Short mmCIF file of C-alpha atoms and ligand atoms in Angstrom, two decimals:
data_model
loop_
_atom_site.label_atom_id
_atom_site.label_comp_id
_atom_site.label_asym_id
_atom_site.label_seq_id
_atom_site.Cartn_x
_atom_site.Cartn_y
_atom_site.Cartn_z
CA UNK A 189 69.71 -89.27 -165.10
CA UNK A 190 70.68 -87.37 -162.26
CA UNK A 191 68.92 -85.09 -160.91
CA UNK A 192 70.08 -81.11 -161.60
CA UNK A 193 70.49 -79.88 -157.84
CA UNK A 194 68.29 -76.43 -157.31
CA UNK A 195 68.24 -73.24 -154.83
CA UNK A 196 64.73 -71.71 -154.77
CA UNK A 197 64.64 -68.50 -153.88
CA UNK A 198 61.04 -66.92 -154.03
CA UNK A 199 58.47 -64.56 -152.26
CA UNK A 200 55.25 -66.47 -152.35
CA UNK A 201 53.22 -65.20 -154.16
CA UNK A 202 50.52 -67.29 -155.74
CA UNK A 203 52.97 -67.97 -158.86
CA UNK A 204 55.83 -68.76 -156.67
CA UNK A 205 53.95 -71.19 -155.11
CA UNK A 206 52.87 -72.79 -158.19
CA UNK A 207 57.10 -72.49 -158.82
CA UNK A 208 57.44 -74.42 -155.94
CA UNK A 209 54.69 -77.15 -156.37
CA UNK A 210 56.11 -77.52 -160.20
CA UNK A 211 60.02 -78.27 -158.97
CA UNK A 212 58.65 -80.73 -156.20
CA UNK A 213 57.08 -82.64 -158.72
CA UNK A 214 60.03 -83.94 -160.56
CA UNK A 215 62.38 -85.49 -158.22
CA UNK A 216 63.81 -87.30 -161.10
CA UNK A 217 65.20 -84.19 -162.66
CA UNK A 218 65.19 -81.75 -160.00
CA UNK A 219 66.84 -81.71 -156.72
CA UNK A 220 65.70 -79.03 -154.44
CA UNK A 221 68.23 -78.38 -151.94
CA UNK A 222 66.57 -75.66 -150.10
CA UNK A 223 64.06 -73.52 -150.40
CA UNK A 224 65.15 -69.36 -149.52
CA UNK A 225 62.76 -66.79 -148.85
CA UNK A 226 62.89 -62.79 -149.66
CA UNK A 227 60.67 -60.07 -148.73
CA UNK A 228 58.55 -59.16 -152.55
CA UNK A 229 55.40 -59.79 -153.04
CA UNK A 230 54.31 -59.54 -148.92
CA UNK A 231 56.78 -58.83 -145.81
CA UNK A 232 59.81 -61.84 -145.10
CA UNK A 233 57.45 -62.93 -142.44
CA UNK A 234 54.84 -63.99 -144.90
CA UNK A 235 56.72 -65.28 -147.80
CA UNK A 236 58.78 -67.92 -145.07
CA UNK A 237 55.68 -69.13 -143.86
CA UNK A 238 53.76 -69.34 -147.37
CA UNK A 239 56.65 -71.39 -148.76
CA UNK A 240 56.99 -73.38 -145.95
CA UNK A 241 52.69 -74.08 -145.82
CA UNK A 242 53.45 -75.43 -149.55
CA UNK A 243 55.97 -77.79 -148.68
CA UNK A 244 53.42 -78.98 -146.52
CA UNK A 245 50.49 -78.86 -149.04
CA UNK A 246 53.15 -81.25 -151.38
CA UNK A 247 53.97 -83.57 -148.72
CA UNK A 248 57.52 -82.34 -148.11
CA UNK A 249 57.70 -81.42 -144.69
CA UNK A 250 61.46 -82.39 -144.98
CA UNK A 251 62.08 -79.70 -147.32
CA UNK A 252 64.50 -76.91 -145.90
CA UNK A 253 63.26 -73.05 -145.82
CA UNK A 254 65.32 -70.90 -144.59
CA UNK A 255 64.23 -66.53 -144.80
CA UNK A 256 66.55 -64.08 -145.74
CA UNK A 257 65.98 -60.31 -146.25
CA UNK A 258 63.98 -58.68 -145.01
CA UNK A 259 64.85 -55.32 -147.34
CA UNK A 260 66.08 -54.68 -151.09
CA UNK A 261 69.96 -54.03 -151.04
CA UNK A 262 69.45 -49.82 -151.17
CA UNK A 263 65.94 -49.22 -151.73
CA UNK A 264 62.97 -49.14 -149.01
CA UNK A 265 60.95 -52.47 -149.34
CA UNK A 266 57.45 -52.44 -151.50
CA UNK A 267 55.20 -55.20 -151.44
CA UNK A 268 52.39 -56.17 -153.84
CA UNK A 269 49.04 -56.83 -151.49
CA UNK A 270 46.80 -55.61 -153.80
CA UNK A 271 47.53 -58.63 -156.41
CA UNK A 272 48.65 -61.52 -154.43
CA UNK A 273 45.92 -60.46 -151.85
CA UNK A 274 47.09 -59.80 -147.63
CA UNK A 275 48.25 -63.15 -147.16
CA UNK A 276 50.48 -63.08 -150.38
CA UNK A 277 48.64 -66.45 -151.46
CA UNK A 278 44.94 -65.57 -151.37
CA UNK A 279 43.09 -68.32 -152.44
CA UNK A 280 44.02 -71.11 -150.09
CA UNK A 281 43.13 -71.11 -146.38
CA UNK A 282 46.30 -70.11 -144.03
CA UNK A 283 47.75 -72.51 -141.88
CA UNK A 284 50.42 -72.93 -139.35
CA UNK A 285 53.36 -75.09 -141.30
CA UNK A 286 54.56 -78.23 -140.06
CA UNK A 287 57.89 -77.66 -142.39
CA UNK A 288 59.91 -76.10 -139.77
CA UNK A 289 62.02 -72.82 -140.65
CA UNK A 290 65.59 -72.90 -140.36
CA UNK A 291 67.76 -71.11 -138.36
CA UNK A 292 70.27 -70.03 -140.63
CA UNK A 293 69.69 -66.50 -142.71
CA UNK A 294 68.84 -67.85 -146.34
CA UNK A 295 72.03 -65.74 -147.22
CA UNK A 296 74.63 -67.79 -145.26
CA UNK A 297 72.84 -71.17 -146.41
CA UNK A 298 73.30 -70.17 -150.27
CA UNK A 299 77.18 -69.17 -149.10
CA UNK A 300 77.29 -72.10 -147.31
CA UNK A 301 75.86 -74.71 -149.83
CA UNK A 302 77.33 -72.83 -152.67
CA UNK A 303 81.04 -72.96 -151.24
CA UNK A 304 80.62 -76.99 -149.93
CA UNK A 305 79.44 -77.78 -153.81
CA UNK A 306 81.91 -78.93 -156.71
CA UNK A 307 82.24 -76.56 -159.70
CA UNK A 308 79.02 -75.76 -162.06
CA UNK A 309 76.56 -78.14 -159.93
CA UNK A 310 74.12 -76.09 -158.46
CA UNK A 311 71.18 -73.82 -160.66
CA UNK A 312 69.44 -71.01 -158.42
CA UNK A 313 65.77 -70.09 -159.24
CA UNK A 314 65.74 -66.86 -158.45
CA UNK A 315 61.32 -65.81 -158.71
CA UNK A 316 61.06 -62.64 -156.23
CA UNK A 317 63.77 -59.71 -155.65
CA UNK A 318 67.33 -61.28 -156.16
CA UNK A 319 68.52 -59.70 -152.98
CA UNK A 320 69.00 -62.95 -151.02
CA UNK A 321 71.49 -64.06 -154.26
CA UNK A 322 73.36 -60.68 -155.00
CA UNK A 323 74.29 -60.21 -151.28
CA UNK A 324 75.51 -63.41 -151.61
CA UNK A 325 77.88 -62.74 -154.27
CA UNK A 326 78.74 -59.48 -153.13
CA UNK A 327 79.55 -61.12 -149.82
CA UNK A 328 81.46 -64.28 -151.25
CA UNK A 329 82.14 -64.05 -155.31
CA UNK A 330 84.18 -66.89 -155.17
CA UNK A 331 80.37 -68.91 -154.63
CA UNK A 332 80.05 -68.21 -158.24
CA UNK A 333 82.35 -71.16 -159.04
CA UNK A 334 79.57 -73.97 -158.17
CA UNK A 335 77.18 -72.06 -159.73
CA UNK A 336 75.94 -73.90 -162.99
CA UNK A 337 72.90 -71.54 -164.62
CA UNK A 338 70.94 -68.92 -162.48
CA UNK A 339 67.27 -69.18 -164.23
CA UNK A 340 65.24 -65.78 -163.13
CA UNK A 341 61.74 -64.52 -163.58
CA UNK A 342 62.21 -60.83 -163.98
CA UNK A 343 62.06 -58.15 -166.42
CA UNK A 344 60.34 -57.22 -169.72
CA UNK A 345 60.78 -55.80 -172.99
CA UNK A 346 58.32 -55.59 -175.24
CA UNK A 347 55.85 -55.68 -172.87
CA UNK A 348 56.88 -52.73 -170.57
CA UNK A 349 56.59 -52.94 -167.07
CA UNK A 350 53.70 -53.90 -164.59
CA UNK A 351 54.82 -52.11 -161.53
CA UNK A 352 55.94 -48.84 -163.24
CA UNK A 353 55.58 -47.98 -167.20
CA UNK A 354 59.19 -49.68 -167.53
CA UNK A 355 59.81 -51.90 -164.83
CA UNK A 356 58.84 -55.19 -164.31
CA UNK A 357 58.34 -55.66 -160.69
CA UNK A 358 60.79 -57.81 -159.20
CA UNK A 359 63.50 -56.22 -160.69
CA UNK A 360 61.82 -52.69 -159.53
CA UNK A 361 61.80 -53.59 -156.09
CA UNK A 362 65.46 -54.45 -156.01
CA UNK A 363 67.64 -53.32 -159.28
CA UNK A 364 70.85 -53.09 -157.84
CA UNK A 365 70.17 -56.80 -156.96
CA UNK A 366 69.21 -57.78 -160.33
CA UNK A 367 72.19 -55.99 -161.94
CA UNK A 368 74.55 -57.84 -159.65
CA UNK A 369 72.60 -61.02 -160.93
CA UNK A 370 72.48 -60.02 -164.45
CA UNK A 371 76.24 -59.35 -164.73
CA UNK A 372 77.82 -62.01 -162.04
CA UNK A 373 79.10 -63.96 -165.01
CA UNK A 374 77.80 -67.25 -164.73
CA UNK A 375 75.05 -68.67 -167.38
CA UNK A 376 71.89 -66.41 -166.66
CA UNK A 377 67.96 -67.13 -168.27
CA UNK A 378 65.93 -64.44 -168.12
CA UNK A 379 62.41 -64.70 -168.18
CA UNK A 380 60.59 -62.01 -168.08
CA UNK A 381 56.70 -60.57 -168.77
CA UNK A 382 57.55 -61.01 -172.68
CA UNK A 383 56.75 -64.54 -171.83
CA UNK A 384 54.99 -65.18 -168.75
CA UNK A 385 52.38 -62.37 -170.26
CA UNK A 386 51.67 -65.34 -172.42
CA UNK A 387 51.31 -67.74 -170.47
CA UNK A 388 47.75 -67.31 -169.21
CA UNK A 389 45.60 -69.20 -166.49
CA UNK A 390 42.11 -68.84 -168.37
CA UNK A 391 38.42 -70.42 -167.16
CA UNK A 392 39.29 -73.31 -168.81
CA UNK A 393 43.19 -74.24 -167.81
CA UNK A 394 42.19 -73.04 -164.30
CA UNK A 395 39.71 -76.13 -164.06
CA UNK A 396 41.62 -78.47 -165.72
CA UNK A 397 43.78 -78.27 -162.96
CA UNK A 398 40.99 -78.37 -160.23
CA UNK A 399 40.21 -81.75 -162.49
CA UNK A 400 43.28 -83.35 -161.20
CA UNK A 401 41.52 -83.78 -158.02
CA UNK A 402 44.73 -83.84 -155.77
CA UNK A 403 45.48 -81.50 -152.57
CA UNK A 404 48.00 -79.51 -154.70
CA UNK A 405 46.29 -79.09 -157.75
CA UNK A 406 43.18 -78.28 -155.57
CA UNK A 407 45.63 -75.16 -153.84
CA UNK A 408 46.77 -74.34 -156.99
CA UNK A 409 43.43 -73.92 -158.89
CA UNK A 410 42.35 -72.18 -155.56
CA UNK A 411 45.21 -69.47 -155.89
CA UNK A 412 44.95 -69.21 -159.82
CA UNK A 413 41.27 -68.28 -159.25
CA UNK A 414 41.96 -65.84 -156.96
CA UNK A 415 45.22 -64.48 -158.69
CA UNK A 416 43.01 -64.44 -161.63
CA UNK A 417 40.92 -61.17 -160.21
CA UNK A 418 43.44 -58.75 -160.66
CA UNK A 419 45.15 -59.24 -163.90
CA UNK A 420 42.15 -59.80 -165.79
CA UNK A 421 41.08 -56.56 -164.85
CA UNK A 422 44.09 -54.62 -165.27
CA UNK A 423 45.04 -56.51 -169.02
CA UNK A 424 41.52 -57.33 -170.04
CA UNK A 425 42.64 -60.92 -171.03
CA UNK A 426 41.03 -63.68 -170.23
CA UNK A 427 42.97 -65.50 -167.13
CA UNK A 428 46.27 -63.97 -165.89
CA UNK A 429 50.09 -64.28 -166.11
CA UNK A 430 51.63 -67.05 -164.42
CA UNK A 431 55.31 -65.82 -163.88
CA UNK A 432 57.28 -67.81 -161.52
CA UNK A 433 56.42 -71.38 -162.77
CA UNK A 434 57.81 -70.35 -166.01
CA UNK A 435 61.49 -70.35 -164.54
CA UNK A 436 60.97 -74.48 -163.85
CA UNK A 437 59.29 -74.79 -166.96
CA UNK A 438 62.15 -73.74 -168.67
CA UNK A 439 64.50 -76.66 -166.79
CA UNK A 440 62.48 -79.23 -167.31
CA UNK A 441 60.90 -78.60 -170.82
CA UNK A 442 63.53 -75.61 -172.56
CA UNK A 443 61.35 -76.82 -176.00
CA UNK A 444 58.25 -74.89 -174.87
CA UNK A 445 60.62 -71.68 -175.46
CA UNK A 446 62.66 -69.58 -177.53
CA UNK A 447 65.17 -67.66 -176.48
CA UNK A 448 68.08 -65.20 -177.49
CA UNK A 449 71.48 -64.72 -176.04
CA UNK A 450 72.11 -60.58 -176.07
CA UNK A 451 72.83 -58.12 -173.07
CA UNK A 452 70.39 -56.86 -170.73
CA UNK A 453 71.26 -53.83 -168.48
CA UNK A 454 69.72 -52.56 -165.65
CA UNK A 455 68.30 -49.01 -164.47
CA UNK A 456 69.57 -48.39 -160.98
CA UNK A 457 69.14 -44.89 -160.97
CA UNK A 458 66.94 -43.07 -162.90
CA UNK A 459 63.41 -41.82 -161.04
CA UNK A 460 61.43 -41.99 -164.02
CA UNK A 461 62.29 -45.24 -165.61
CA UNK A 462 64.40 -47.42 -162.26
CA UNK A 463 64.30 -50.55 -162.50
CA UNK A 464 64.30 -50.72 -166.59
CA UNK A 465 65.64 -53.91 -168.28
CA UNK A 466 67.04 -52.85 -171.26
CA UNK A 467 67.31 -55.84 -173.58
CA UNK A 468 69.78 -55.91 -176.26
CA UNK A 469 67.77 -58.07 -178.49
CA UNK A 470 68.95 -57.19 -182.08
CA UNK A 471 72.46 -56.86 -180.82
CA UNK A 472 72.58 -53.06 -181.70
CA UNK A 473 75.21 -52.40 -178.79
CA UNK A 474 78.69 -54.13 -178.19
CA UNK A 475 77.69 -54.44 -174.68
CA UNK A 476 78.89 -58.22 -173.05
CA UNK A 477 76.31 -60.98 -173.61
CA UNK A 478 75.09 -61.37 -170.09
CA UNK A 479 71.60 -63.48 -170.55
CA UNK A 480 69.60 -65.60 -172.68
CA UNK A 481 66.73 -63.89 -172.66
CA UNK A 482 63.70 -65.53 -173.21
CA UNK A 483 60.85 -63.99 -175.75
CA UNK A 484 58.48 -66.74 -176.90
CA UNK A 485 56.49 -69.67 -175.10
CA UNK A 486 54.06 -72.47 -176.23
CA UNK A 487 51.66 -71.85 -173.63
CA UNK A 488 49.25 -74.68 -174.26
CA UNK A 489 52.57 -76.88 -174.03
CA UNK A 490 53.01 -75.08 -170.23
CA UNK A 491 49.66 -76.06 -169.14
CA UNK A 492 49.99 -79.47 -170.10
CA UNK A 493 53.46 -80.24 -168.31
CA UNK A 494 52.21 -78.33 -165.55
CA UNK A 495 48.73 -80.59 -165.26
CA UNK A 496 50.90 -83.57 -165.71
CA UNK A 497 53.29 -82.34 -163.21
CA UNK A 498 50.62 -81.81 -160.67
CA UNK A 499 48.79 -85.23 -160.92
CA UNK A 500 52.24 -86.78 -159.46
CA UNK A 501 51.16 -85.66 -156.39
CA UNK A 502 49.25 -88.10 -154.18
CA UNK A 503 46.51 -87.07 -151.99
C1 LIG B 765 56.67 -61.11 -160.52
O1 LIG B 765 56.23 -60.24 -159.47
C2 LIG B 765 55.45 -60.94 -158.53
O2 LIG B 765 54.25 -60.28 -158.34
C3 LIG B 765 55.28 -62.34 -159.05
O3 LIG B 765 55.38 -63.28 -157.99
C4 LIG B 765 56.39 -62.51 -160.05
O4 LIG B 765 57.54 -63.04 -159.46
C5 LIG B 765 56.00 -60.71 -161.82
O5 LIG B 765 56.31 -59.39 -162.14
CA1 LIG B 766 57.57 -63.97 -157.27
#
């Protein structure tokens, strides 16, 4: 089989990291071309360096990171210390990367790669603020043409949002990013809170990962426990969501998940609700069928690809 060729683009973040760890496991079905940075979760400055100290962590000091903006498309920046702790990864001790950081603006790379790549053969991963990928359309449309499936963790439905009372928060920090994602045409999987709220890193999943006894599952149990603080707290369940991973889940097992193809519009403007992913999920509009949104996930099946995922590692 060959391998489906992938654009990360992220904002580590404890769950993007895990993201990241779970598509360097499987070189046999998942090509990472590059890995592209966004300001989210902490400043560009921190996410670049987070997602280049995992490359390290893996073993892939050949992998390509490249950071890209620094700001959402219209709206001033806001960040997310308080969950993913100052760092942005919280959990595992900071180091200066030996994965070096490219020169090139993550924007131009994804233009670049995107327009030197044969029709439908490349999947982007979007797991922060799509603002790297919409200014990249919005720049070069015609990119859209390589661009197989675009596989997204952002927005919610039935679980309202976790940033505001509607908005989920990747899509709050940059809507008019997601909306140019949402509605650029190509294939589009959504998943959002409805699922990763499901998909919980309890006591017990936590240290069977820590039982895999391998650097990466040792810096990923590290993060979940500290990731772990927060959400319990704030949603009184036991463990908490693990968002990003979700996206690569859904390449490399789409099984563990059900989802529905409807419309899902986005709330650019409104103060009260911005940022709002309105899912059409029983089809009661004629608006255009724009994502297959995902709504159900068999979380024990999750933890176990991602345990078996993480013992590839060596070390
Ligand atoms: C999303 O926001 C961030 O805090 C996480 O990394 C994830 O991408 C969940 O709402
Ligand atoms: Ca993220």
């Amino acid at each position: 089989m060959t391998p489906r060729k992938v654009i990360i683009d992220c904002d580590p973040g404890q769950d993007d990291a895990v993201a990241l760890f779970l598509a360097m496991s499987a070189p046999d079905e998942l090509e990472v071309l590059g890995v592209t940075t966004v300001a989210g979760n902490v400043p560009l400055e921190l996410t670049q360096r987070n997602a280049r100290m995992m490359c390290d962590i893996a073993g892939r000091t050949d992998m390509r990171v490249y950071a890209g903006c620094d700001k959402p498309m219209k709206l001033e920046a806001i960040t997310a210390e308080y969950i993913h702790g100052n760092t942005g990864i919280d959990g595992v001790d900071v180091f200066d990367p030996k994965t070096p950081l490219q020169d090139m603006h993550a924007v131009d790379y994804i233009i670049d790669t995107l327009r030197n790549a044969a029709k439908g053969t490349v999947t982007l991963i979007p797991t922060g603020p799509m603002t790297n990928i919409a200014t990249a359309i919005q720049r070069d449309p015609a990119i859209l043409d390589a661009v197989d499936r675009i596989v997204s963790m952002g927005g919610a439905m039935r679980e309202g949002g976790n940033r505001s009372p509607s908005a989920e928060f990747n899509v709050l920090v940059d809507p008019h990013a997601a909306d140019i994602v949402y509605n650029c045409g190509r294939p589009v999987t959504a998943v959002g809170l409805d699922v990763t709220h499901k998909v919980l890193s309890t006591r017990e999943r936590v240290a069977r990962i820590r039982g895999v006894g391998n650097k990466v599952a040792e810096a990923t149990a590290g993060m979940l426990s500290f990731f772990h603080r927060y959400d319990t707290k704030k949603y009184g369940s036991e463990g908490a969501p693990l968002h990003d991973p979700c996206t690569v889940a859904w390449l490399l097992r789409p099984d563990l998940f059900e989802t529905r193809v409807c419309n899902l519009s986005v709330e650019t403007s409104s103060e009260l609700t911005l940022g709002h992913t309105a899912v059409d999920f029983w089809h009661v509009t004629d608006r255009p069928h724009n994502v297959e949104w995902t709504y159900a996930v068999d979380a024990e099946g999750f933890y176990d690809l991602l345990v078996e995922r993480l013992a590839r590692f060596g070390g």
